[in-house]
């Protein structure tokens, strides 16, 4: 059974629209993260949450907003989408911040 | 900021041959970061292959080895005899005790029978 679920697997959006990427983890972890991988670029850390509180934000744009409704959920809302936002977005979790991180399968977002 | 540089792929190797993927790092915020190799097999998610948190130590898993060399700031991944099932994308990463990992670009390895 998958321990970290990301939905949807693929997502196509038009420029200017808003989308929410879903992440749920069933590992009992207390820390969750978002990463992004654009074409020809390395995985890039975006956010970290611990016990549902924002710990670190490495994303300059306020268009990206994590949302944690439950301890094992960390969704990512992206507003005013741009073609440059096209990437695969990975959710990860760990027991505590600084511990080994486990990654979800990713959501591939394409913005037209 | 921190950075990780690794062998540019794709790398093609025949089964039973040796493989080495180079990784060098630069950690500006901490002298001795934790170092990792992650792997993504076709159709699967990113998973941890091995980690080393102490300089000078060697980590190993699934026949792969990597030694944390603080003098050369390197963490090369090696395997003496690869199998077709080792075909994957390999990522070197560091953790500077902050919240997120810093990854290299990834190296795609294809093993042919």
PDB file of C-alpha atoms in Angstrom:
ATOM      1  CA  UNK A   1       0.000   0.000   0.000  1.00  0.00           C
ATOM      2  CA  UNK A   2       1.346   3.435  -0.837  1.00  0.00           C
ATOM      3  CA  UNK A   3       2.436   5.305   2.249  1.00  0.00           C
ATOM      4  CA  UNK A   4       2.494   8.757   0.696  1.00  0.00           C
ATOM      5  CA  UNK A   5      -0.318   9.587  -1.667  1.00  0.00           C
ATOM      6  CA  UNK A   6      -0.224  12.476  -4.081  1.00  0.00           C
ATOM      7  CA  UNK A   7      -3.194  13.456  -6.170  1.00  0.00           C
ATOM      8  CA  UNK A   8      -3.589  13.888  -9.028  1.00  0.00           C
ATOM      9  CA  UNK A   9      -0.760  12.122 -10.788  1.00  0.00           C
ATOM     10  CA  UNK A  10      -1.032  14.411 -13.798  1.00  0.00           C
ATOM     11  CA  UNK A  11      -2.558  17.863 -13.990  1.00  0.00           C
ATOM     12  CA  UNK A  12      -3.010  20.256 -16.895  1.00  0.00           C
ATOM     13  CA  UNK A  13      -3.973  23.854 -16.205  1.00  0.00           C
ATOM     14  CA  UNK A  14      -4.348  27.071 -18.137  1.00  0.00           C
ATOM     15  CA  UNK A  15      -2.343  30.191 -17.413  1.00  0.00           C
ATOM     16  CA  UNK A  16      -3.920  32.300 -14.699  1.00  0.00           C
ATOM     17  CA  UNK A  17      -5.892  29.500 -13.104  1.00  0.00           C
ATOM     18  CA  UNK A  18      -5.554  28.018  -9.632  1.00  0.00           C
ATOM     19  CA  UNK A  19      -4.894  24.421  -8.637  1.00  0.00           C
ATOM     20  CA  UNK A  20      -4.442  22.433  -5.453  1.00  0.00           C
ATOM     21  CA  UNK A  21      -2.044  19.538  -5.226  1.00  0.00           C
ATOM     22  CA  UNK A  22      -2.937  16.954  -2.597  1.00  0.00           C
ATOM     23  CA  UNK A  23      -0.539  15.102  -0.323  1.00  0.00           C
ATOM     24  CA  UNK A  24      -1.381  12.596   2.396  1.00  0.00           C
ATOM     25  CA  UNK A  25       1.074  10.470   4.328  1.00  0.00           C
ATOM     26  CA  UNK A  26       0.303   7.363   6.339  1.00  0.00           C
ATOM     27  CA  UNK A  27       3.670   6.900   7.970  1.00  0.00           C
ATOM     28  CA  UNK A  28       2.766   8.636  11.198  1.00  0.00           C
ATOM     29  CA  UNK A  29       5.310  11.334  10.485  1.00  0.00           C
ATOM     30  CA  UNK A  30       5.272  14.780  12.038  1.00  0.00           C
ATOM     31  CA  UNK A  31       7.140  16.697   9.345  1.00  0.00           C
ATOM     32  CA  UNK A  32       6.117  17.190   5.735  1.00  0.00           C
ATOM     33  CA  UNK A  33       7.771  18.897   2.796  1.00  0.00           C
ATOM     34  CA  UNK A  34       7.200  20.051  -0.769  1.00  0.00           C
ATOM     35  CA  UNK A  35       9.806  19.899  -3.512  1.00  0.00           C
ATOM     36  CA  UNK A  36       9.651  20.827  -7.165  1.00  0.00           C
ATOM     37  CA  UNK A  37      11.561  19.497 -10.143  1.00  0.00           C
ATOM     38  CA  UNK A  38      11.449  21.467 -13.362  1.00  0.00           C
ATOM     39  CA  UNK A  39      12.922  20.232 -16.626  1.00  0.00           C
ATOM     40  CA  UNK A  40      16.733  20.142 -16.581  1.00  0.00           C
ATOM     41  CA  UNK A  41      16.838  21.301 -12.962  1.00  0.00           C
ATOM     42  CA  UNK A  42      17.462  19.463  -9.695  1.00  0.00           C
ATOM     43  CA  UNK A  43      14.787  18.781  -7.130  1.00  0.00           C
ATOM     44  CA  UNK A  44      14.290  22.051  -5.338  1.00  0.00           C
ATOM     45  CA  UNK A  45      13.114  22.363  -1.748  1.00  0.00           C
ATOM     46  CA  UNK A  46      10.052  24.600  -1.344  1.00  0.00           C
ATOM     47  CA  UNK A  47       8.479  24.271   2.122  1.00  0.00           C
ATOM     48  CA  UNK A  48       8.660  22.304   5.316  1.00  0.00           C
ATOM     49  CA  UNK A  49       6.042  21.847   8.002  1.00  0.00           C
ATOM     50  CA  UNK A  50       6.400  20.348  11.423  1.00  0.00           C
ATOM     51  CA  UNK A  51       3.350  19.553  13.545  1.00  0.00           C
ATOM     52  CA  UNK A  52       1.294  21.522  11.023  1.00  0.00           C
ATOM     53  CA  UNK A  53       3.376  24.668  11.421  1.00  0.00           C
ATOM     54  CA  UNK A  54       5.488  26.239   8.695  1.00  0.00           C
ATOM     55  CA  UNK A  55       9.158  25.767   9.486  1.00  0.00           C
ATOM     56  CA  UNK A  56      10.927  26.901   6.354  1.00  0.00           C
ATOM     57  CA  UNK A  57       9.856  28.604   3.153  1.00  0.00           C
ATOM     58  CA  UNK A  58      12.324  28.687   0.266  1.00  0.00           C
ATOM     59  CA  UNK A  59       9.775  29.762  -2.309  1.00  0.00           C
ATOM     60  CA  UNK A  60       9.896  33.423  -3.167  1.00  0.00           C
ATOM     61  CA  UNK A  61       6.447  33.633  -4.681  1.00  0.00           C
ATOM     62  CA  UNK A  62       3.351  34.028  -2.514  1.00  0.00           C
ATOM     63  CA  UNK A  63       1.399  32.268  -5.274  1.00  0.00           C
ATOM     64  CA  UNK A  64       2.468  29.026  -3.618  1.00  0.00           C
ATOM     65  CA  UNK A  65       0.628  28.369  -0.375  1.00  0.00           C
ATOM     66  CA  UNK A  66       0.845  25.121   1.612  1.00  0.00           C
ATOM     67  CA  UNK A  67      -2.258  24.100   3.514  1.00  0.00           C
ATOM     68  CA  UNK A  68      -2.274  21.643   6.388  1.00  0.00           C
ATOM     69  CA  UNK A  69      -5.779  20.697   7.486  1.00  0.00           C
ATOM     70  CA  UNK A  70      -4.604  17.579   9.326  1.00  0.00           C
ATOM     71  CA  UNK A  71      -1.284  16.421  10.679  1.00  0.00           C
ATOM     72  CA  UNK A  72      -0.848  13.919   7.842  1.00  0.00           C
ATOM     73  CA  UNK A  73      -1.957  16.298   5.072  1.00  0.00           C
ATOM     74  CA  UNK A  74       0.016  19.001   3.355  1.00  0.00           C
ATOM     75  CA  UNK A  75      -1.644  20.320   0.231  1.00  0.00           C
ATOM     76  CA  UNK A  76      -0.111  22.914  -2.068  1.00  0.00           C
ATOM     77  CA  UNK A  77      -2.287  25.648  -3.514  1.00  0.00           C
ATOM     78  CA  UNK A  78      -0.892  27.451  -6.538  1.00  0.00           C
ATOM     79  CA  UNK A  79      -2.641  30.568  -7.789  1.00  0.00           C
ATOM     80  CA  UNK A  80      -2.260  32.629 -10.961  1.00  0.00           C
ATOM     81  CA  UNK A  81      -0.493  29.743 -12.666  1.00  0.00           C
ATOM     82  CA  UNK A  82       2.254  30.470 -15.185  1.00  0.00           C
ATOM     83  CA  UNK A  83       3.871  28.204 -17.773  1.00  0.00           C
ATOM     84  CA  UNK A  84       7.100  28.381 -15.728  1.00  0.00           C
ATOM     85  CA  UNK A  85       5.257  26.596 -12.916  1.00  0.00           C
ATOM     86  CA  UNK A  86       5.217  23.474 -15.069  1.00  0.00           C
ATOM     87  CA  UNK A  87       7.130  20.856 -13.098  1.00  0.00           C
ATOM     88  CA  UNK A  88       6.754  17.698 -11.100  1.00  0.00           C
ATOM     89  CA  UNK A  89       5.885  18.474  -7.495  1.00  0.00           C
ATOM     90  CA  UNK A  90       6.962  16.001  -4.834  1.00  0.00           C
ATOM     91  CA  UNK A  91       5.671  15.716  -1.327  1.00  0.00           C
ATOM     92  CA  UNK A  92       7.877  14.149   1.348  1.00  0.00           C
ATOM     93  CA  UNK A  93       7.634  13.382   5.039  1.00  0.00           C
ATOM     94  CA  UNK A  94       9.871  12.442   7.922  1.00  0.00           C
ATOM     95  CA  UNK A  95       9.412  11.459  11.529  1.00  0.00           C
ATOM     96  CA  UNK A  96      10.889  14.777  12.612  1.00  0.00           C
ATOM     97  CA  UNK A  97      12.589  17.589  10.733  1.00  0.00           C
ATOM     98  CA  UNK A  98      16.132  16.551   9.932  1.00  0.00           C
ATOM     99  CA  UNK A  99      15.304  12.839   9.872  1.00  0.00           C
ATOM    100  CA  UNK A 100      15.232  10.637   6.783  1.00  0.00           C
ATOM    101  CA  UNK A 101      12.694  11.868   4.267  1.00  0.00           C
ATOM    102  CA  UNK A 102      10.332   9.613   2.340  1.00  0.00           C
ATOM    103  CA  UNK A 103       8.986  10.842  -0.968  1.00  0.00           C
ATOM    104  CA  UNK A 104       5.663  10.548  -2.723  1.00  0.00           C
ATOM    105  CA  UNK A 105       5.312   9.641  -6.416  1.00  0.00           C
ATOM    106  CA  UNK A 106       4.838  13.251  -7.517  1.00  0.00           C
ATOM    107  CA  UNK A 107       2.257  15.298  -9.389  1.00  0.00           C
ATOM    108  CA  UNK A 108       3.252  16.391 -12.862  1.00  0.00           C
ATOM    109  CA  UNK A 109       1.797  19.823 -13.542  1.00  0.00           C
ATOM    110  CA  UNK A 110       1.670  21.305 -17.021  1.00  0.00           C
ATOM    111  CA  UNK A 111       0.571  24.900 -17.440  1.00  0.00           C
ATOM    112  CA  UNK A 112      -0.499  25.895 -20.931  1.00  0.00           C
TER     113      UNK A 112
ATOM    114  CA  UNK B   1      23.999  28.524  -0.884  1.00  0.00           C
ATOM    115  CA  UNK B   2      24.567  24.793  -0.790  1.00  0.00           C
ATOM    116  CA  UNK B   3      25.015  22.846  -4.002  1.00  0.00           C
ATOM    117  CA  UNK B   4      25.561  19.320  -5.274  1.00  0.00           C
ATOM    118  CA  UNK B   5      27.209  18.405  -8.570  1.00  0.00           C
ATOM    119  CA  UNK B   6      27.077  14.892  -9.937  1.00  0.00           C
ATOM    120  CA  UNK B   7      28.004  12.974 -13.074  1.00  0.00           C
ATOM    121  CA  UNK B   8      25.958  14.151 -16.004  1.00  0.00           C
ATOM    122  CA  UNK B   9      23.978  11.355 -17.558  1.00  0.00           C
ATOM    123  CA  UNK B  10      22.912   9.341 -19.236  1.00  0.00           C
ATOM    124  CA  UNK B  11      25.387   6.668 -18.294  1.00  0.00           C
ATOM    125  CA  UNK B  12      25.265   3.379 -20.152  1.00  0.00           C
ATOM    126  CA  UNK B  13      26.971   0.300 -18.792  1.00  0.00           C
ATOM    127  CA  UNK B  14      26.863  -3.404 -19.519  1.00  0.00           C
ATOM    128  CA  UNK B  15      25.697  -5.922 -16.957  1.00  0.00           C
ATOM    129  CA  UNK B  16      28.428  -7.138 -14.588  1.00  0.00           C
ATOM    130  CA  UNK B  17      30.575  -4.086 -15.283  1.00  0.00           C
ATOM    131  CA  UNK B  18      31.473  -1.574 -12.597  1.00  0.00           C
ATOM    132  CA  UNK B  19      29.741   1.743 -12.136  1.00  0.00           C
ATOM    133  CA  UNK B  20      30.828   4.967 -10.521  1.00  0.00           C
ATOM    134  CA  UNK B  21      28.756   8.124 -10.259  1.00  0.00           C
ATOM    135  CA  UNK B  22      30.685  11.118  -9.044  1.00  0.00           C
ATOM    136  CA  UNK B  23      29.213  13.541  -6.535  1.00  0.00           C
ATOM    137  CA  UNK B  24      30.816  16.640  -5.068  1.00  0.00           C
ATOM    138  CA  UNK B  25      29.145  19.050  -2.733  1.00  0.00           C
ATOM    139  CA  UNK B  26      29.485  22.545  -1.402  1.00  0.00           C
ATOM    140  CA  UNK B  27      27.900  23.305   1.943  1.00  0.00           C
ATOM    141  CA  UNK B  28      28.200  26.937   2.927  1.00  0.00           C
ATOM    142  CA  UNK B  29      26.066  26.827   6.065  1.00  0.00           C
ATOM    143  CA  UNK B  30      27.619  23.838   7.786  1.00  0.00           C
ATOM    144  CA  UNK B  31      30.996  22.083   7.688  1.00  0.00           C
ATOM    145  CA  UNK B  32      29.769  18.491   7.737  1.00  0.00           C
ATOM    146  CA  UNK B  33      26.349  18.002   6.201  1.00  0.00           C
ATOM    147  CA  UNK B  34      24.574  14.652   6.092  1.00  0.00           C
ATOM    148  CA  UNK B  35      24.989  13.018   2.674  1.00  0.00           C
ATOM    149  CA  UNK B  36      22.559  10.806   0.804  1.00  0.00           C
ATOM    150  CA  UNK B  37      22.053   8.860  -2.355  1.00  0.00           C
ATOM    151  CA  UNK B  38      18.465   8.531  -3.520  1.00  0.00           C
ATOM    152  CA  UNK B  39      17.280   6.400  -6.427  1.00  0.00           C
ATOM    153  CA  UNK B  40      14.222   6.394  -8.656  1.00  0.00           C
ATOM    154  CA  UNK B  41      13.537   3.143 -10.466  1.00  0.00           C
ATOM    155  CA  UNK B  42      11.330   3.247 -13.568  1.00  0.00           C
ATOM    156  CA  UNK B  43       7.708   3.775 -12.603  1.00  0.00           C
ATOM    157  CA  UNK B  44       8.502   4.196  -8.929  1.00  0.00           C
ATOM    158  CA  UNK B  45       8.969   7.053  -6.489  1.00  0.00           C
ATOM    159  CA  UNK B  46      12.165   8.462  -5.106  1.00  0.00           C
ATOM    160  CA  UNK B  47      13.621   6.270  -2.370  1.00  0.00           C
ATOM    161  CA  UNK B  48      16.638   6.422  -0.134  1.00  0.00           C
ATOM    162  CA  UNK B  49      19.505   4.199  -1.260  1.00  0.00           C
ATOM    163  CA  UNK B  50      22.058   5.019   1.422  1.00  0.00           C
ATOM    164  CA  UNK B  51      23.147   7.759   3.767  1.00  0.00           C
ATOM    165  CA  UNK B  52      26.255   8.725   5.701  1.00  0.00           C
ATOM    166  CA  UNK B  53      26.212  11.306   8.445  1.00  0.00           C
ATOM    167  CA  UNK B  54      29.797  11.065   9.661  1.00  0.00           C
ATOM    168  CA  UNK B  55      32.766  12.277   7.641  1.00  0.00           C
ATOM    169  CA  UNK B  56      35.131   9.463   6.762  1.00  0.00           C
ATOM    170  CA  UNK B  57      32.482   6.771   7.024  1.00  0.00           C
ATOM    171  CA  UNK B  58      31.188   4.534   4.253  1.00  0.00           C
ATOM    172  CA  UNK B  59      27.584   3.674   3.576  1.00  0.00           C
ATOM    173  CA  UNK B  60      26.397   0.661   1.617  1.00  0.00           C
ATOM    174  CA  UNK B  61      23.159  -0.784   0.325  1.00  0.00           C
ATOM    175  CA  UNK B  62      22.127  -3.187  -2.444  1.00  0.00           C
ATOM    176  CA  UNK B  63      25.763  -3.620  -3.450  1.00  0.00           C
ATOM    177  CA  UNK B  64      26.352   0.121  -3.736  1.00  0.00           C
ATOM    178  CA  UNK B  65      28.892   1.968  -1.624  1.00  0.00           C
ATOM    179  CA  UNK B  66      29.712   5.611  -1.017  1.00  0.00           C
ATOM    180  CA  UNK B  67      32.360   7.147   1.231  1.00  0.00           C
ATOM    181  CA  UNK B  68      32.025  10.570   2.812  1.00  0.00           C
ATOM    182  CA  UNK B  69      35.267  12.361   1.961  1.00  0.00           C
ATOM    183  CA  UNK B  70      35.450  15.732   3.667  1.00  0.00           C
ATOM    184  CA  UNK B  71      38.860  16.577   2.206  1.00  0.00           C
ATOM    185  CA  UNK B  72      37.643  16.411  -1.357  1.00  0.00           C
ATOM    186  CA  UNK B  73      33.997  17.180  -0.433  1.00  0.00           C
ATOM    187  CA  UNK B  74      32.947  14.143  -2.402  1.00  0.00           C
ATOM    188  CA  UNK B  75      30.494  11.276  -1.991  1.00  0.00           C
ATOM    189  CA  UNK B  76      30.930   9.092  -5.061  1.00  0.00           C
ATOM    190  CA  UNK B  77      28.616   6.128  -5.565  1.00  0.00           C
ATOM    191  CA  UNK B  78      30.161   2.860  -6.719  1.00  0.00           C
ATOM    192  CA  UNK B  79      29.093  -0.658  -7.518  1.00  0.00           C
ATOM    193  CA  UNK B  80      31.487  -3.373  -8.575  1.00  0.00           C
ATOM    194  CA  UNK B  81      29.100  -5.349 -10.757  1.00  0.00           C
ATOM    195  CA  UNK B  82      25.810  -3.859 -11.916  1.00  0.00           C
ATOM    196  CA  UNK B  83      22.661  -5.692 -12.912  1.00  0.00           C
ATOM    197  CA  UNK B  84      19.935  -4.736 -15.320  1.00  0.00           C
ATOM    198  CA  UNK B  85      17.701  -4.010 -12.315  1.00  0.00           C
ATOM    199  CA  UNK B  86      20.064  -1.173 -11.331  1.00  0.00           C
ATOM    200  CA  UNK B  87      18.787   0.877 -14.250  1.00  0.00           C
ATOM    201  CA  UNK B  88      17.433   4.003 -12.585  1.00  0.00           C
ATOM    202  CA  UNK B  89      18.052   7.668 -11.908  1.00  0.00           C
ATOM    203  CA  UNK B  90      20.422   8.294  -9.005  1.00  0.00           C
ATOM    204  CA  UNK B  91      20.445  11.513  -6.989  1.00  0.00           C
ATOM    205  CA  UNK B  92      23.100  12.752  -4.623  1.00  0.00           C
ATOM    206  CA  UNK B  93      21.807  15.041  -1.867  1.00  0.00           C
ATOM    207  CA  UNK B  94      22.913  16.836   1.262  1.00  0.00           C
ATOM    208  CA  UNK B  95      21.164  17.896   4.416  1.00  0.00           C
ATOM    209  CA  UNK B  96      22.622  20.817   6.324  1.00  0.00           C
ATOM    210  CA  UNK B  97      20.345  20.264   9.334  1.00  0.00           C
ATOM    211  CA  UNK B  98      17.962  22.850   7.999  1.00  0.00           C
ATOM    212  CA  UNK B  99      14.621  21.703   6.729  1.00  0.00           C
ATOM    213  CA  UNK B 100      15.098  20.697   3.138  1.00  0.00           C
ATOM    214  CA  UNK B 101      17.493  18.556   1.154  1.00  0.00           C
ATOM    215  CA  UNK B 102      19.706  19.960  -1.593  1.00  0.00           C
ATOM    216  CA  UNK B 103      19.819  17.619  -4.574  1.00  0.00           C
ATOM    217  CA  UNK B 104      22.046  17.141  -7.570  1.00  0.00           C
ATOM    218  CA  UNK B 105      20.595  17.017 -11.042  1.00  0.00           C
ATOM    219  CA  UNK B 106      20.351  13.238 -11.082  1.00  0.00           C
ATOM    220  CA  UNK B 107      22.206  10.689 -13.202  1.00  0.00           C
ATOM    221  CA  UNK B 108      20.265   8.328 -15.416  1.00  0.00           C
ATOM    222  CA  UNK B 109      21.911   4.916 -15.557  1.00  0.00           C
ATOM    223  CA  UNK B 110      20.983   2.297 -18.121  1.00  0.00           C
ATOM    224  CA  UNK B 111      22.334  -1.221 -17.702  1.00  0.00           C
ATOM    225  CA  UNK B 112      22.253  -3.463 -20.746  1.00  0.00           C
ATOM    226  CA  UNK B 113      22.431  -7.262 -20.651  1.00  0.00           C
TER     227      UNK B 113
END
